[in-house]
PDB file of C-alpha atoms in Angstrom:
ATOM      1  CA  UNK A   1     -62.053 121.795 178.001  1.00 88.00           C
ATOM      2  CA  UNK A   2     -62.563 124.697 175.226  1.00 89.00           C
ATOM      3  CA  UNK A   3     -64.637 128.091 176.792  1.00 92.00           C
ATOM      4  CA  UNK A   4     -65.362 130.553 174.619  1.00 95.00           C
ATOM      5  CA  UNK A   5     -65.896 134.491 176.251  1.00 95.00           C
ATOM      6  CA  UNK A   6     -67.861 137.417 174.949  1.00 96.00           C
ATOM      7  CA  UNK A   7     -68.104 140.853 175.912  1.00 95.00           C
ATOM      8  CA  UNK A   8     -70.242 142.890 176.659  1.00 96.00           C
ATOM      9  CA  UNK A   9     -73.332 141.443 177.472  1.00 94.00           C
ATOM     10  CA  UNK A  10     -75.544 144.047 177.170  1.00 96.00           C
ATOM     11  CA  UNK A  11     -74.570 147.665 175.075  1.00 96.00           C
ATOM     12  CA  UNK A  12     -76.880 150.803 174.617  1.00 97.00           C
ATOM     13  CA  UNK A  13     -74.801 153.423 172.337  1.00 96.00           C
ATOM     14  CA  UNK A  14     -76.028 156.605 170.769  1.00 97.00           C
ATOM     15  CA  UNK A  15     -75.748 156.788 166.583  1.00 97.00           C
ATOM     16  CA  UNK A  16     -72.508 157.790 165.128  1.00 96.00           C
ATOM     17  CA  UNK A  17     -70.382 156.563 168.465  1.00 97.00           C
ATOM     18  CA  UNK A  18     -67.796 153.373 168.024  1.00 97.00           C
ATOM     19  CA  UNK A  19     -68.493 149.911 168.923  1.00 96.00           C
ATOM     20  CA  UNK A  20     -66.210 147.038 170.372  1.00 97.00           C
ATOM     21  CA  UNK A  21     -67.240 143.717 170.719  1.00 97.00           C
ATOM     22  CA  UNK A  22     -64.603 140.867 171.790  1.00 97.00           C
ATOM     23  CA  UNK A  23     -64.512 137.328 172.337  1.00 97.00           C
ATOM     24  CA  UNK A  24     -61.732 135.108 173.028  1.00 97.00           C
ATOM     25  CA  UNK A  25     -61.553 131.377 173.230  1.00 97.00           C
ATOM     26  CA  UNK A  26     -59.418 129.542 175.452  1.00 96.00           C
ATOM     27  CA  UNK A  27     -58.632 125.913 175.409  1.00 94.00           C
ATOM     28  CA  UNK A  28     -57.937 124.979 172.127  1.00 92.00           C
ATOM     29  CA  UNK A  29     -55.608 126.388 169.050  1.00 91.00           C
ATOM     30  CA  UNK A  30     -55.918 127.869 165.733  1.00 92.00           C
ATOM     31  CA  UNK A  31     -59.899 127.811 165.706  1.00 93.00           C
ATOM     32  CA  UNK A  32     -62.082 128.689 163.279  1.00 92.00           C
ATOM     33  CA  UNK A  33     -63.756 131.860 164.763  1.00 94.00           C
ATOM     34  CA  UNK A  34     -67.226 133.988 163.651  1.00 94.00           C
ATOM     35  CA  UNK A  35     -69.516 136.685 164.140  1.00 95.00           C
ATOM     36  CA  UNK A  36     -73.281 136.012 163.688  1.00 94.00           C
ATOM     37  CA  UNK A  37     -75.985 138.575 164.147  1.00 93.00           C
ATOM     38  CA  UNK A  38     -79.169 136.743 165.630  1.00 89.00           C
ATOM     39  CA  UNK A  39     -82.377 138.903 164.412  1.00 81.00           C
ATOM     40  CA  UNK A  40     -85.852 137.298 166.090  1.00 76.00           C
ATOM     41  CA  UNK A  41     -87.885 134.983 163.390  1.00 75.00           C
ATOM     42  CA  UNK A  42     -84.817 135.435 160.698  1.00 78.00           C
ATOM     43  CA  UNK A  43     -82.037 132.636 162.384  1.00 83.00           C
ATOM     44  CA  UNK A  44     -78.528 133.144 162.331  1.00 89.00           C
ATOM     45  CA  UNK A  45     -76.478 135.579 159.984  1.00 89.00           C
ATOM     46  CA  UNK A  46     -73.135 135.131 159.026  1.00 89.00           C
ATOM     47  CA  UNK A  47     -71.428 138.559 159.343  1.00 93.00           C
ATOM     48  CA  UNK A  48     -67.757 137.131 159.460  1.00 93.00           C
ATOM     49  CA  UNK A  49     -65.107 134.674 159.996  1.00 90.00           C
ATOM     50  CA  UNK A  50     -61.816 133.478 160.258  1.00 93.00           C
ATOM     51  CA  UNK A  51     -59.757 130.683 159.655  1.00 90.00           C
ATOM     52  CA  UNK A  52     -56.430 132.322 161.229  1.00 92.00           C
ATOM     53  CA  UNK A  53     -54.625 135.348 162.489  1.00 94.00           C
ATOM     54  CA  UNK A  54     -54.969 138.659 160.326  1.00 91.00           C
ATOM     55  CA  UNK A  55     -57.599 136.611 157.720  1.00 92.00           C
ATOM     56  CA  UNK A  56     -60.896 137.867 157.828  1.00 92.00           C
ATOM     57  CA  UNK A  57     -63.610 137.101 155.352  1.00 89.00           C
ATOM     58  CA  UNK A  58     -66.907 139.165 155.284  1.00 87.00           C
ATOM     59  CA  UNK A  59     -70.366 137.656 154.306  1.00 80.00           C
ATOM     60  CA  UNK A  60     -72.283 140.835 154.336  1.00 78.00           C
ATOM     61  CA  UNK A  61     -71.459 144.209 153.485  1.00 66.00           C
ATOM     62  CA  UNK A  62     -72.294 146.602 156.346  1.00 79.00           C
ATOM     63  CA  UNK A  63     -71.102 149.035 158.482  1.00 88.00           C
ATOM     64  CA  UNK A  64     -68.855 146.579 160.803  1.00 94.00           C
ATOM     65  CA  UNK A  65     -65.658 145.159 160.580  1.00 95.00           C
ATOM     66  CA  UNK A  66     -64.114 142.613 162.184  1.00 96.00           C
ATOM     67  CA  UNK A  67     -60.269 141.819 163.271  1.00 96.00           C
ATOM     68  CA  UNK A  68     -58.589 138.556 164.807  1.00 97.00           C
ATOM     69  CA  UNK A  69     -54.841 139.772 166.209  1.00 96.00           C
ATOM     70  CA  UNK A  70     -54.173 136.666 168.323  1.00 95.00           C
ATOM     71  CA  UNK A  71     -55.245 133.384 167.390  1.00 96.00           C
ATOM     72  CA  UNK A  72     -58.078 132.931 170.117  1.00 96.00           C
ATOM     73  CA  UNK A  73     -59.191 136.676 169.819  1.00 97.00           C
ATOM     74  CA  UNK A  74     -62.086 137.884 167.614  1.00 97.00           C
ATOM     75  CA  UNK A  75     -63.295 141.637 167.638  1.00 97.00           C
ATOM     76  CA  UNK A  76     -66.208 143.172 166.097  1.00 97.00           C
ATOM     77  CA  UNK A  77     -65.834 147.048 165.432  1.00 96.00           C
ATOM     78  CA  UNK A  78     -67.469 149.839 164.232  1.00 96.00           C
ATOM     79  CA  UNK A  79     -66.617 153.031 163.742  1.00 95.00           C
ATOM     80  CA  UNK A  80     -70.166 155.116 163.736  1.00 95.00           C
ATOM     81  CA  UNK A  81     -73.047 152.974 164.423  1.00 95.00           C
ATOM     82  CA  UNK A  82     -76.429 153.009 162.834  1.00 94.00           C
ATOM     83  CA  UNK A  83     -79.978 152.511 164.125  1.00 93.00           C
ATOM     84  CA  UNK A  84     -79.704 149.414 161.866  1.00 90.00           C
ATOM     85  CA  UNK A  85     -76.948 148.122 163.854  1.00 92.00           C
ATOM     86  CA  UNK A  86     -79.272 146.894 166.527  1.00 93.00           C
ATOM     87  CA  UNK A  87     -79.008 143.448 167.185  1.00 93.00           C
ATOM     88  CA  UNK A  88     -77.585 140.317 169.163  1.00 94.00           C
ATOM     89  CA  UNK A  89     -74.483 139.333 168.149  1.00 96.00           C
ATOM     90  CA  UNK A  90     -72.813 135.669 168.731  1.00 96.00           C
ATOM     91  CA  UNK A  91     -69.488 134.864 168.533  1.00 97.00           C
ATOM     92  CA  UNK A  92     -68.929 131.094 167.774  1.00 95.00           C
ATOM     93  CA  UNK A  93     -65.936 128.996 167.378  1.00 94.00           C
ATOM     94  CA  UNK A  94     -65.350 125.447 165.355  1.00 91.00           C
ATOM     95  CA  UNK A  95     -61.948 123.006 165.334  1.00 87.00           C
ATOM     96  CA  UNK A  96     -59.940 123.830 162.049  1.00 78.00           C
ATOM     97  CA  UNK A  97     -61.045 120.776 160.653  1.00 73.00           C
ATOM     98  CA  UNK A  98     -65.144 122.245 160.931  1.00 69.00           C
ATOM     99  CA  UNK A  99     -65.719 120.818 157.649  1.00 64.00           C
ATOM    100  CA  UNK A 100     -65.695 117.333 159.365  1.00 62.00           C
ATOM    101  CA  UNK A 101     -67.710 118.327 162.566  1.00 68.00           C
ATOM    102  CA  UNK A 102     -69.717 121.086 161.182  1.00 73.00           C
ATOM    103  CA  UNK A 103     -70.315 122.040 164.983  1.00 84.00           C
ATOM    104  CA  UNK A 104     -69.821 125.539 165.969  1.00 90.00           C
ATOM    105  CA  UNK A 105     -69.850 126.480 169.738  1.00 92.00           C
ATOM    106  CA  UNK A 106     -71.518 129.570 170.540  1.00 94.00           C
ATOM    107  CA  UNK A 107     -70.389 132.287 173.296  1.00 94.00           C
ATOM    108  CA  UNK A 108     -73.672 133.849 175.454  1.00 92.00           C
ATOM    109  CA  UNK A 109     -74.488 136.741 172.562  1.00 93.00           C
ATOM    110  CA  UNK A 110     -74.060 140.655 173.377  1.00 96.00           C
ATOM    111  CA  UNK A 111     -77.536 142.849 173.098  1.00 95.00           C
ATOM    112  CA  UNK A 112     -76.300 146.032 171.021  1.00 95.00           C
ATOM    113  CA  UNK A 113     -79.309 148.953 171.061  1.00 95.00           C
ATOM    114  CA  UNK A 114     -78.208 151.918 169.277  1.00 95.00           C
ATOM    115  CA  UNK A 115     -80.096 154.766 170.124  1.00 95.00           C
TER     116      UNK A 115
ATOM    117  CA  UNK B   1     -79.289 130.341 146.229  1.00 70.00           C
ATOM    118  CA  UNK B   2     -79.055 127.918 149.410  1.00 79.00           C
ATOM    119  CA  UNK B   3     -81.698 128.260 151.680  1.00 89.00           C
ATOM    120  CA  UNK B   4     -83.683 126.471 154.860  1.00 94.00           C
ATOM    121  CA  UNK B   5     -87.364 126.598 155.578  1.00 95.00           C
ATOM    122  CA  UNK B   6     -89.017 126.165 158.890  1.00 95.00           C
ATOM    123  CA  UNK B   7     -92.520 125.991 158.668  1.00 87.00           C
ATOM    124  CA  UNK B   8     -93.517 126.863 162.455  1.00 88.00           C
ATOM    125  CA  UNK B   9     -92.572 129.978 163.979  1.00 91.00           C
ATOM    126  CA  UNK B  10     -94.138 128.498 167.372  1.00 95.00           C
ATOM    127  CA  UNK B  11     -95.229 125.997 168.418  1.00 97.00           C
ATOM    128  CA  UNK B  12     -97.195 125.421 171.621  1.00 97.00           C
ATOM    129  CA  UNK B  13     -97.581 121.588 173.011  1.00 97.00           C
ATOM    130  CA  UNK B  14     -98.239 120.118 176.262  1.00 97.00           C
ATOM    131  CA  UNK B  15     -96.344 117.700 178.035  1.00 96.00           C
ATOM    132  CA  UNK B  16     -96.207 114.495 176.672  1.00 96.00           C
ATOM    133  CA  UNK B  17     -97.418 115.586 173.627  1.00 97.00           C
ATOM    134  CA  UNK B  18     -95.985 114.221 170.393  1.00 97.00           C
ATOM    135  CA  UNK B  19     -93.127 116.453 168.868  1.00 97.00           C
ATOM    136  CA  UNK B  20     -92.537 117.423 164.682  1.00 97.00           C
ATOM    137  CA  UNK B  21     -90.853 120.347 163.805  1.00 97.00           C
ATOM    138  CA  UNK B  22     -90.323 120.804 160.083  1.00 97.00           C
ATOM    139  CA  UNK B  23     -87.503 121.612 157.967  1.00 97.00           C
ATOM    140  CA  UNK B  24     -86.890 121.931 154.140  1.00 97.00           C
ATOM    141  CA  UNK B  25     -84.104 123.182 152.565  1.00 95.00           C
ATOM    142  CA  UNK B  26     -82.752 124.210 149.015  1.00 91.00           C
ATOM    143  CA  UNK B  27     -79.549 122.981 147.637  1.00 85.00           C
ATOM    144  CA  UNK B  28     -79.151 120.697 145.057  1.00 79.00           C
ATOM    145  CA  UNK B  29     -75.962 118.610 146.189  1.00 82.00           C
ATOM    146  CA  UNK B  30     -74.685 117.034 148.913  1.00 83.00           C
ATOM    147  CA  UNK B  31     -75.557 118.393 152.477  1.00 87.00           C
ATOM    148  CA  UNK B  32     -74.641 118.159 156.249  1.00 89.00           C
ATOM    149  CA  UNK B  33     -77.381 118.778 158.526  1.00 93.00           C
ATOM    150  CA  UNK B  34     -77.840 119.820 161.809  1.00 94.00           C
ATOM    151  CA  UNK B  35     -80.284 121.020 164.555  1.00 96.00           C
ATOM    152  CA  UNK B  36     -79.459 123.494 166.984  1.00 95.00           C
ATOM    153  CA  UNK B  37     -81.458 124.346 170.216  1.00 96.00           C
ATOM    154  CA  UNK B  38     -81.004 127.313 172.815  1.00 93.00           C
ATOM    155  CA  UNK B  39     -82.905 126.882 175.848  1.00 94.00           C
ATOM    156  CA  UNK B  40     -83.802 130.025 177.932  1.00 92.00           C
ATOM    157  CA  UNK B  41     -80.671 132.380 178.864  1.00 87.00           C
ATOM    158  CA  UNK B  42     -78.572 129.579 177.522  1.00 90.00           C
ATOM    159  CA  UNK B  43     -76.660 129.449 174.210  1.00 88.00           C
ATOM    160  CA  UNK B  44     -76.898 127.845 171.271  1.00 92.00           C
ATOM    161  CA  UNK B  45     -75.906 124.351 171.316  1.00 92.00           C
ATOM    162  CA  UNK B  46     -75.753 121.328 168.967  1.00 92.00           C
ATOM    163  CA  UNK B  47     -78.864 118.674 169.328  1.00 95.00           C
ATOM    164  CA  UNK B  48     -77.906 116.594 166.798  1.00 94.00           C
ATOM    165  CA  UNK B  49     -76.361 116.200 163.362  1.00 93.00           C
ATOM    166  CA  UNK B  50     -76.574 114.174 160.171  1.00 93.00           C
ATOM    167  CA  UNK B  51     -73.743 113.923 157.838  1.00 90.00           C
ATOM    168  CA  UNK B  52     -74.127 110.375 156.245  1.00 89.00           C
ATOM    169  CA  UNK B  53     -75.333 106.706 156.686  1.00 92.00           C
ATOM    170  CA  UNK B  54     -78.544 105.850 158.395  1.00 95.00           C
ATOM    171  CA  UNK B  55     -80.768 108.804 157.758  1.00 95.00           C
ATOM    172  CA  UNK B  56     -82.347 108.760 161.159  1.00 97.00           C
ATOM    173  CA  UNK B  57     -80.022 110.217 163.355  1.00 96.00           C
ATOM    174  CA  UNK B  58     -80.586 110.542 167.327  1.00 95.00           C
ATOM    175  CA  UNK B  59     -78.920 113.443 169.569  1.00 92.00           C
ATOM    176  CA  UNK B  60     -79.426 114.422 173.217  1.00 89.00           C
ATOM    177  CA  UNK B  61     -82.406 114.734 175.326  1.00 93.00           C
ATOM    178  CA  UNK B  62     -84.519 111.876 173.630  1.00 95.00           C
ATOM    179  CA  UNK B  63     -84.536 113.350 169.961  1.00 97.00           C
ATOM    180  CA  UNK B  64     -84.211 112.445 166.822  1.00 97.00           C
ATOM    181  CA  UNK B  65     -83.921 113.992 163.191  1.00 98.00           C
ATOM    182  CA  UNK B  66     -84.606 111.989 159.893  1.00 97.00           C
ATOM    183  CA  UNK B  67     -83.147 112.940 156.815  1.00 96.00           C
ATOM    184  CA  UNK B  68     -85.445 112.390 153.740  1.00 96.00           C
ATOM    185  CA  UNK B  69     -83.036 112.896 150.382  1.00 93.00           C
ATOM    186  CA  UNK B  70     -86.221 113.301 148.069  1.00 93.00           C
ATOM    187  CA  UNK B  71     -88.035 115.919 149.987  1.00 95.00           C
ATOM    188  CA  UNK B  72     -85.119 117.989 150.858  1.00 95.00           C
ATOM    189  CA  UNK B  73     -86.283 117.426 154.482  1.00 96.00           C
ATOM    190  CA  UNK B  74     -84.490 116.609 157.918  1.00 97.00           C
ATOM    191  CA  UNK B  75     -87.479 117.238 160.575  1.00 97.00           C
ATOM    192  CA  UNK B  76     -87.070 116.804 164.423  1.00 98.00           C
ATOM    193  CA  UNK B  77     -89.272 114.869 166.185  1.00 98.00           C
ATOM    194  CA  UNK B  78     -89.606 113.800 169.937  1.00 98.00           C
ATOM    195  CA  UNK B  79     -92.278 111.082 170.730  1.00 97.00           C
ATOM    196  CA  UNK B  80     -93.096 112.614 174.455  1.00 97.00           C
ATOM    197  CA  UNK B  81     -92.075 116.445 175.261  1.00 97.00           C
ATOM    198  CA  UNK B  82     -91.449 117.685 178.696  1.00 96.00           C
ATOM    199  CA  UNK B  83     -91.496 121.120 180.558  1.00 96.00           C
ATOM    200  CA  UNK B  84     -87.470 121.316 179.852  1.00 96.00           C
ATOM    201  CA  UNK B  85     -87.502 121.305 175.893  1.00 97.00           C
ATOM    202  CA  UNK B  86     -89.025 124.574 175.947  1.00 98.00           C
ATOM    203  CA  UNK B  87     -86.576 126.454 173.872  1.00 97.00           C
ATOM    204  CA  UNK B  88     -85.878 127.829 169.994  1.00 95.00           C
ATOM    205  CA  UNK B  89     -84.430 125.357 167.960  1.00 97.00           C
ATOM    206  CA  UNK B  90     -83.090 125.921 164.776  1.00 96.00           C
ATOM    207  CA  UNK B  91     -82.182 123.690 161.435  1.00 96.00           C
ATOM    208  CA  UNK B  92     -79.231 124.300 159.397  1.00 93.00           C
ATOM    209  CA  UNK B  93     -77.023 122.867 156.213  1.00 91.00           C
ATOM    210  CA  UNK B  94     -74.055 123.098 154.749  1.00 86.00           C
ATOM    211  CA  UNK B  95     -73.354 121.968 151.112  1.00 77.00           C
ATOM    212  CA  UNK B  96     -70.278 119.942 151.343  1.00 70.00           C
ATOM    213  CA  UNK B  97     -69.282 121.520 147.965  1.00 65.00           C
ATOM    214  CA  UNK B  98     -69.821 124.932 148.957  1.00 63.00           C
ATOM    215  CA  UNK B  99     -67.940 127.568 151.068  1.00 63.00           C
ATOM    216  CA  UNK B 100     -68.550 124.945 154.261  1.00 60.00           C
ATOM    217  CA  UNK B 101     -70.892 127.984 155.632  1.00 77.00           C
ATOM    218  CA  UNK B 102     -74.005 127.138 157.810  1.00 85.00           C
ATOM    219  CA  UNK B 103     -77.162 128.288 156.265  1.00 88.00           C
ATOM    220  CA  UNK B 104     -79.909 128.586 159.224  1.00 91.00           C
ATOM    221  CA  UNK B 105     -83.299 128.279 159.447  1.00 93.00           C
ATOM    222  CA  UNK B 106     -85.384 130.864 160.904  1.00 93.00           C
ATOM    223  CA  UNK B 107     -86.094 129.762 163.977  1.00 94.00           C
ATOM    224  CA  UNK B 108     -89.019 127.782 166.186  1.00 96.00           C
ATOM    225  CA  UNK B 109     -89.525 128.717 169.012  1.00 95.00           C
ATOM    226  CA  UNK B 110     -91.536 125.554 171.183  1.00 97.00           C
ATOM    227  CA  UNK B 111     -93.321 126.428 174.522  1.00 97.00           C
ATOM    228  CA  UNK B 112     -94.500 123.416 176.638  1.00 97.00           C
ATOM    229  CA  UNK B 113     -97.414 124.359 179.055  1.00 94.00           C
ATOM    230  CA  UNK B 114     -96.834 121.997 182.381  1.00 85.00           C
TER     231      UNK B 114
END
C-alpha cells in the first residue's frame, strides 16, 4: 500500500533563516505530488505541484520554492523566511491519472512559526 | 473566478442529531466534487466524491452528499451524528475543463457534545 512521509512536524525559525520541508511517497510511481498551505477558516491553498521529476508548477507567487529530484520526493524551500510564512503545510499525493480519481492523499502537515 | 462557499464555520450538534452542512460553488461548467474530512490529529482524507450519474452519492461512515446542478450545490448530510464525526470537513471542485486543480472550501469545523 502507498504511505506518504513529511518532515518536520513541528518548525519554529527566526526571520531571514532557510527552510526545508520534505516529503516522500513510497509505494507507488510517478505520482502527482503538491504542497498546500492550510490557514484556519480559509481551506486548502495550492502553493505547488508536480506531475514529474524536475517539473514544478507554482500557483502562488511567494517567497517559497519548491523542487522534486526523485520521482517520490517533494521539497519545499526557502531561502529567508517571513513572518508571513507562518503556516501548516500539507504535502499530498494523487495517481497520474488524478483527473479520473480526483483524490489526493494527504501526509500529517508540518507547523512552520517564524519568529 | 472558481470558487466554493461553506456557509458554517461551526457547527455544534448533539448526538443523534440530524446533520447538513452546506456547500455552493462557482463555476459555470462541468464539475467533480468532493468532501474531505480530518478528524482530530488525523489527516485529511476523502469522505466521498461525486463525479457523474446519480447525484446522491454515499461515502464512509454513514454519509452522504447530493449534488443539485441548478443551485450549484453538493451539501453533506448525515441523518444521526455520533461522538466520532467530530472533525473539519471540507468541500471541494474541480472543473473538468480547467487546470484539474482542487478549489476548497473554507472549512467546517463540527463538534458533537456526547
Amino acid at each position: 500500500s502507498q504511505t506518504i512521509h513529511q518532515w518536520p512536524a513541528t518548525l519554529v525559525q527566526p526571520v531571514g533563516s532557510p527552510l526545508s520541508l520534505e516529503c516522500t511517497v513510497e509505494g507507488t510511481s510517478n505520482p502527482n505530488l503538491y504542497w498546500y498551505r492550510q490557514a484556519a477558516g480559509r481551506g486548502l491553498q495550492l502553493l505547488f505541484y508536480s506531475v514529474g521529476i524536475g517539473q514544478i508548477s507554482s500557483e502562488v507567487p511567494q517567497n517559497l520554492s519548491a523542487s522534486r529530484p526523485q520521482d517520490r520526493q517533494f521539497i519545499l524551500s526557502s531561502k529567508k523566511l517571513l513572518l508571513s510564512d507562518s503556516g501548516f503545510y500539507l504535502c499530498a499525493w494523487s495517481f497520474s491519472s488524478f483527473a479520473n480519481t480526483g483524490e489526493l492523499f494527504f501526509g500529517e502537515g508540518s507547523r512552520l512559526t517564524v519568529l | 473566478a472558481q470558487s466554493v462557499s461553506q456557509h458554517n464555520h461551526h457547527v455544534i450538534l448533539s448526538e443523534a442529531a440530524s446533520l447538513e452542512l452546506g456547500c455552493n460553488y462557482s463555476y459555470g461548467g462541468t464539475v467533480n466534487l468532493f468532501w474531505y474530512v480530518q478528524y482530530p490529529g488525523q489527516h485529511l482524507q476523502l469522505l466521498l466524491k461525486y463525479f457523474s450519474g446519480d447525484p446522491l452519492v454515499k461515502g464512509i461512515k454513514g454519509f452522504e452528499a447530493e449534488f443539485i446542478k441548478s443551485k450549484f450545490s453538493f451539501n453533506l448530510r448525515k441523518p444521526s451524528v455520533q461522538w466520532s464525526d467530530t472533525a473539519e470537513y471540507f468541500c471541494a471542485v474541480i472543473g473538468v475543463d480547467s487546470n484539474y486543480q482542487l478549489i476548497w472550501g473554507a472549512g467546517t469545523k463540527l463538534i458533537i457534545k456526547p
